[in-house]
Coordinates of C-alpha atoms in Angstrom, one line a residue:
Chain A
M505 CA -17.6 -53.3 29.0
R506 CA -19.2 -49.9 29.8
K507 CA -16.1 -49.0 31.8
K508 CA -13.8 -49.9 28.9
I509 CA -15.9 -47.6 26.5
K510 CA -15.7 -44.9 29.1
N511 CA -11.9 -45.3 29.4
N512 CA -11.5 -45.2 25.6
T513 CA -13.6 -42.0 25.4
L514 CA -11.5 -40.4 28.1
L515 CA -8.3 -41.4 26.3
I516 CA -9.4 -40.0 22.9
F517 CA -10.6 -36.8 24.6
T518 CA -7.2 -36.4 26.4
I519 CA -5.2 -37.1 23.2
G520 CA -7.4 -34.6 21.3
L521 CA -6.9 -32.0 24.0
V522 CA -3.1 -32.4 24.0
L523 CA -3.0 -32.2 20.2
L524 CA -5.2 -29.1 20.3
L525 CA -3.0 -27.4 22.9
T526 CA 0.2 -28.4 21.1
G527 CA -1.1 -27.0 17.8
S528 CA -2.2 -23.7 19.5
V529 CA 1.1 -23.2 21.2
F530 CA 2.9 -23.9 17.9
I531 CA 0.7 -21.4 16.0
L532 CA 0.9 -18.7 18.7
T533 CA 4.7 -18.9 19.2
K534 CA 5.8 -19.5 15.6
P535 CA 8.6 -17.0 14.9
S536 CA 8.0 -14.6 12.1
Y537 CA 11.5 -15.2 10.7
K538 CA 11.5 -16.7 7.2
N539 CA 14.4 -18.6 5.8
T540 CA 14.8 -17.4 2.3
Y541 CA 16.9 -20.4 1.3
K542 CA 13.8 -22.5 1.6
L543 CA 11.4 -20.2 -0.3
K544 CA 10.6 -20.8 -4.0
T545 CA 11.8 -18.1 -6.3
F546 CA 8.9 -16.3 -7.9
K547 CA 10.9 -14.5 -10.5
Q548 CA 14.5 -13.7 -11.6
L549 CA 15.0 -10.2 -12.7
S550 CA 17.8 -7.6 -13.2
S551 CA 17.5 -4.7 -10.9
Q552 CA 17.0 -2.5 -14.0
N553 CA 14.0 -4.6 -15.0
L554 CA 12.5 -5.0 -11.6
I555 CA 11.0 -1.5 -11.4
H556 CA 9.5 -1.7 -15.0
E557 CA 8.0 -5.2 -14.3
Y558 CA 6.8 -4.0 -10.9
E559 CA 5.0 -1.1 -12.4
K560 CA 3.7 -3.0 -15.5
E561 CA 2.4 -6.1 -13.7
G562 CA 1.1 -4.4 -10.7
Y563 CA 2.5 -4.3 -7.2
E564 CA 0.3 -7.0 -5.7
N565 CA 1.9 -9.6 -8.0
F566 CA 5.3 -9.1 -6.4
I567 CA 4.6 -8.2 -2.7
E568 CA 5.8 -10.8 -0.2
K569 CA 7.2 -13.0 -3.0
A570 CA 10.8 -14.2 -3.1
L571 CA 12.7 -12.6 -6.0
E572 CA 16.2 -13.1 -7.3
I573 CA 17.6 -9.8 -8.4
D574 CA 21.0 -9.1 -10.0
G575 CA 22.5 -5.6 -9.9
V576 CA 25.6 -3.6 -9.3
L577 CA 26.5 -3.0 -5.6
K578 CA 26.6 0.7 -4.8
K579 CA 26.8 0.8 -1.1
I580 CA 26.9 -1.4 2.0
H581 CA 25.1 0.0 5.1
Y582 CA 25.6 -1.5 8.6
K583 CA 23.2 -0.7 11.4
N584 CA 22.1 -2.7 14.5
N585 CA 24.1 -5.7 13.4
I586 CA 22.2 -5.8 10.2
Y587 CA 23.7 -5.2 6.7
T588 CA 21.8 -3.6 3.9
L589 CA 23.1 -3.8 0.3
Y590 CA 22.2 -1.0 -2.1
L591 CA 21.9 -2.2 -5.7
S592 CA 21.5 0.4 -8.4
Y593 CA 18.7 -0.1 -10.9
E594 CA 18.9 2.9 -13.1
A595 CA 21.1 6.0 -13.4
N596 CA 18.8 7.8 -11.0
E597 CA 18.4 8.5 -7.3
S598 CA 16.7 5.2 -6.4
F599 CA 18.1 1.9 -5.3
V600 CA 17.1 -1.6 -4.6
L601 CA 17.6 -2.0 -0.8
C602 CA 18.3 -5.6 0.3
E603 CA 18.4 -6.2 4.1
L604 CA 20.4 -9.3 4.6
Q605 CA 19.6 -12.3 6.9
H606 CA 22.0 -12.5 9.8
D607 CA 23.6 -15.7 8.5
Q608 CA 24.9 -13.6 5.5
N609 CA 27.2 -11.4 7.6
P610 CA 30.3 -13.6 7.1
K611 CA 30.0 -12.9 3.3
I612 CA 30.3 -9.2 3.7
P613 CA 34.2 -8.9 3.8
N614 CA 34.3 -10.5 0.3
L615 CA 32.0 -7.9 -1.3
K616 CA 33.3 -4.9 -3.2
I617 CA 31.5 -1.8 -4.4
G618 CA 30.9 -2.2 -8.1
D619 CA 30.5 -6.0 -7.9
T620 CA 27.6 -7.5 -9.7
L621 CA 25.6 -9.6 -7.3
I622 CA 22.6 -11.9 -7.3
I623 CA 20.4 -11.4 -4.2
K624 CA 17.3 -13.4 -3.2
G625 CA 14.9 -11.7 -0.9
I626 CA 11.2 -11.0 -0.1
L627 CA 9.8 -7.9 -1.7
K628 CA 8.0 -5.6 0.7
G629 CA 7.2 -2.6 -1.5
K630 CA 8.6 0.6 -2.9
L631 CA 9.0 4.1 -1.5
L632 CA 11.8 6.0 -3.1
D633 CA 13.7 2.7 -3.2
I634 CA 12.5 -0.8 -3.6
V635 CA 12.7 -2.7 -0.3
L636 CA 13.6 -6.4 0.0
L637 CA 14.0 -8.1 3.5
N638 CA 15.4 -11.5 4.6
C639 CA 17.9 -11.3 1.7
I640 CA 20.6 -13.9 0.9
I641 CA 23.5 -13.6 -1.5
I642 CA 23.5 -16.3 -4.1
Chain B
M130 CA 27.6 36.4 -23.2
N131 CA 28.4 37.7 -19.7
K132 CA 24.7 38.0 -18.9
I133 CA 24.1 34.3 -20.0
T134 CA 27.0 33.2 -17.9
L135 CA 25.6 35.1 -14.9
V136 CA 22.1 33.6 -15.3
I137 CA 23.6 30.1 -15.6
C138 CA 25.7 30.7 -12.4
L139 CA 22.7 32.0 -10.6
V140 CA 20.5 29.0 -11.5
C141 CA 23.3 26.7 -10.4
C142 CA 23.7 28.5 -7.1
I143 CA 20.0 28.4 -6.4
K144 CA 19.8 24.7 -7.3
S145 CA 22.9 23.9 -5.2
F146 CA 21.5 25.9 -2.2
S147 CA 18.1 24.2 -2.3
Q148 CA 19.7 20.8 -2.6
N149 CA 22.0 21.4 0.3
N150 CA 19.1 22.1 2.6
E151 CA 17.5 18.8 2.1
Y152 CA 18.6 15.7 4.0
I153 CA 17.5 12.2 3.5
E154 CA 17.1 9.1 5.6
R155 CA 16.4 5.9 3.6
E156 CA 16.6 3.5 6.5
G157 CA 14.9 5.2 9.4
D158 CA 13.9 3.2 12.5
I159 CA 10.3 3.2 13.7
T160 CA 9.4 0.9 16.6
F161 CA 5.9 0.5 18.0
F162 CA 4.9 -1.1 21.3
S163 CA 1.5 -2.3 22.6
Y164 CA 1.6 -3.0 26.3
T165 CA -1.2 -4.9 28.0
S166 CA -1.4 -7.2 31.0
V167 CA -2.1 -10.1 28.6
E168 CA 0.6 -9.6 26.0
N169 CA 3.3 -7.1 24.9
I170 CA 3.7 -6.6 21.2
K171 CA 6.7 -5.0 19.6
A172 CA 7.5 -4.4 15.9
K173 CA 10.3 -2.6 14.2
N174 CA 10.6 -1.1 10.7
T175 CA 14.2 -0.2 9.7
K176 CA 13.4 1.0 6.1
T177 CA 11.4 4.2 6.7
L178 CA 12.0 7.0 4.3
S179 CA 12.2 10.6 5.5
I180 CA 13.3 14.0 4.1
F181 CA 14.2 16.9 6.3
N182 CA 14.6 20.5 5.2
A183 CA 17.3 21.9 7.5
K184 CA 16.4 25.5 6.5
T185 CA 12.7 25.4 7.1
G186 CA 12.3 22.5 9.5
D187 CA 9.9 20.8 7.1
I188 CA 9.7 17.0 7.5
A189 CA 8.2 14.3 5.4
V190 CA 8.0 10.6 6.4
R191 CA 6.8 7.5 4.4
I192 CA 6.4 4.2 6.2
L193 CA 6.1 0.9 4.3
M194 CA 3.7 -1.0 6.6
R195 CA 4.7 -4.4 5.3
A196 CA 8.3 -3.8 6.4
F197 CA 7.5 -4.1 10.1
V198 CA 9.2 -7.1 11.6
F199 CA 7.4 -8.9 14.5
E200 CA 8.7 -11.5 16.9
K201 CA 5.9 -13.9 16.1
S202 CA 4.4 -14.7 12.7
L203 CA 0.8 -14.6 14.0
M204 CA 1.2 -11.0 15.1
H205 CA 2.6 -10.1 11.7
E206 CA -0.3 -11.8 10.0
H207 CA -3.0 -10.1 12.2
F208 CA -1.2 -6.7 11.7
N209 CA -1.2 -7.0 7.9
E210 CA -4.4 -8.7 7.2
S211 CA -6.8 -7.5 10.0
Y212 CA -5.6 -4.3 11.6
I213 CA -3.8 -2.3 9.0
E214 CA -5.0 -4.1 5.9
T215 CA -1.7 -3.5 4.1
D216 CA -3.0 -4.7 0.7
L217 CA -5.4 -1.7 0.8
Y218 CA -3.2 0.7 2.7
P219 CA 0.5 -0.1 2.1
E220 CA 1.9 3.2 3.4
A221 CA 1.6 5.5 6.4
T222 CA 2.8 9.1 6.0
F223 CA 3.6 12.1 8.0
E224 CA 4.0 15.6 6.7
G225 CA 4.8 18.4 9.0
K226 CA 7.1 21.0 10.3
I227 CA 9.3 21.5 13.4
E228 CA 7.9 24.5 15.2
N229 CA 10.4 27.3 16.0
Y230 CA 13.2 25.3 14.4
D231 CA 16.6 27.0 14.9
A232 CA 18.9 26.2 12.0
D233 CA 21.9 27.4 13.9
S234 CA 21.5 25.3 17.0
A235 CA 23.4 22.1 17.2
I236 CA 21.2 20.4 19.8
Q237 CA 17.6 21.3 20.4
T238 CA 14.3 19.9 21.5
K239 CA 11.2 21.1 19.7
I240 CA 7.6 20.2 18.9
A241 CA 6.8 18.8 15.5
K242 CA 3.3 19.4 14.1
G243 CA 1.7 17.9 11.1
T244 CA -0.7 15.4 9.6
F245 CA -0.3 11.7 10.1
M246 CA -2.1 9.4 7.6
L247 CA -2.8 5.8 8.4
R248 CA -5.3 3.6 6.5
N249 CA -6.1 6.7 4.4
I250 CA -7.3 8.5 7.6
K251 CA -5.6 11.8 8.2
K252 CA -5.3 13.2 11.7
P253 CA -3.3 16.1 13.1
L254 CA -0.3 14.9 15.2
E255 CA 2.2 16.7 17.4
F256 CA 5.1 15.3 19.3
K257 CA 8.4 16.2 20.9
V258 CA 11.5 15.7 18.8
N259 CA 15.2 15.9 19.7
I260 CA 17.3 17.3 16.9
T261 CA 21.1 16.9 16.8
T262 CA 23.5 18.2 14.2
T263 CA 26.0 15.5 13.2
D264 CA 29.2 15.6 11.1
D265 CA 27.3 14.5 7.9
G266 CA 23.8 15.7 8.7
F267 CA 21.1 15.5 11.4
T268 CA 19.6 13.1 13.8
L269 CA 16.0 13.3 14.8
K270 CA 14.7 11.2 17.7
G271 CA 11.4 11.1 19.5
A272 CA 8.4 9.3 20.7
L273 CA 4.6 9.7 20.3
E274 CA 1.4 7.9 21.0
V275 CA -1.2 6.8 18.4
L276 CA -4.8 5.9 19.3
I277 CA -6.1 2.9 17.3
D278 CA -9.6 4.2 17.4
D279 CA -8.5 7.4 15.5
Y280 CA -7.6 5.3 12.5
E281 CA -10.6 2.9 12.7
I282 CA -8.4 -0.1 13.5
K283 CA -10.9 -2.8 14.4
V284 CA -9.8 -5.4 16.9
P285 CA -12.0 -8.5 17.4
A286 CA -13.6 -8.7 20.9
L287 CA -11.7 -11.9 21.6
L288 CA -8.3 -10.2 21.0
S289 CA -9.2 -6.9 22.5
P290 CA -7.4 -7.6 25.8
N291 CA -4.2 -8.3 23.9
I292 CA -4.0 -5.0 22.0
S293 CA -3.6 -1.7 23.7
K294 CA -5.8 1.2 22.7
K295 CA -2.8 3.5 22.8
I296 CA 0.2 2.4 20.7
E297 CA 3.6 3.9 21.7
V298 CA 5.8 4.8 18.7
A299 CA 9.5 5.6 18.8
F300 CA 11.6 6.8 15.9
L301 CA 15.2 7.5 15.1
F302 CA 16.2 9.1 11.8
K303 CA 19.8 9.8 10.8
Y304 CA 19.8 12.1 7.8
V305 CA 22.6 12.7 5.3
T306 CA 22.8 15.2 2.5
Y307 CA 20.2 14.4 -0.2
E308 CA 22.1 14.3 -3.6
K309 CA 19.4 14.2 -6.3

């Protein structure tokens, strides 16, 4: 009887240890890549309205949120196998920069400067331009 | 009438001249590395903003700290929440000048000197920079070291062996004419 209890304790301890190690490995090695398709859209905005809302509501409300932005495509920039789309948001020097996820590359040949696009991406902040990463074309 | 025309032409010329000396990089690369025996950490930011004055050698850089991309999500989380505290300090900046910059030289290696601000802490910084004139502007490339203690970045004792005290930073900026 005592041996059975001892065996059960050992079994529970071993299972617990395996679960703990599996969990730790999962957390430590989880890639930082986010699939924007699976993220819930926080807000839909035109690129013109984005900057006004951003300044009015405060930057912390938008940071790291998935936003859907529509705007006119002004430029496509390619660097290190990554495409960045420049959407204009006002008749000024600034843009909304949307860095695309790799799986969006096949869509690039179908884009034309002047097209109106809807982009979903994660807002990282604003310097001269507003920066969104992990973008997808909707 | 002629005087008015002359003044307008002069203003336009001055404006045009000053604009042509300024070059912009909206998607500059900054990579940092932390090498330790326990773990190597690398992160890259490809959305750094920089303006370079090709007449004076003045250079200004703004780095969005949240735009660094890490290999693992836990590294990203620690960087934003514990080390840099990006909610409080979303940007790092550098303002400086390339010493003895020669506007007529196509390829040159010089020393850049200026002030680097991280977590609202300003420190003087100097580093070697390679400057190349290209068809449509300039390329600036270089590397430097940043000490985490200088910017009061606190690493918990448990994670201390994983983070190097000296962070290696590399940058590559490709500037084109800044049309305002």
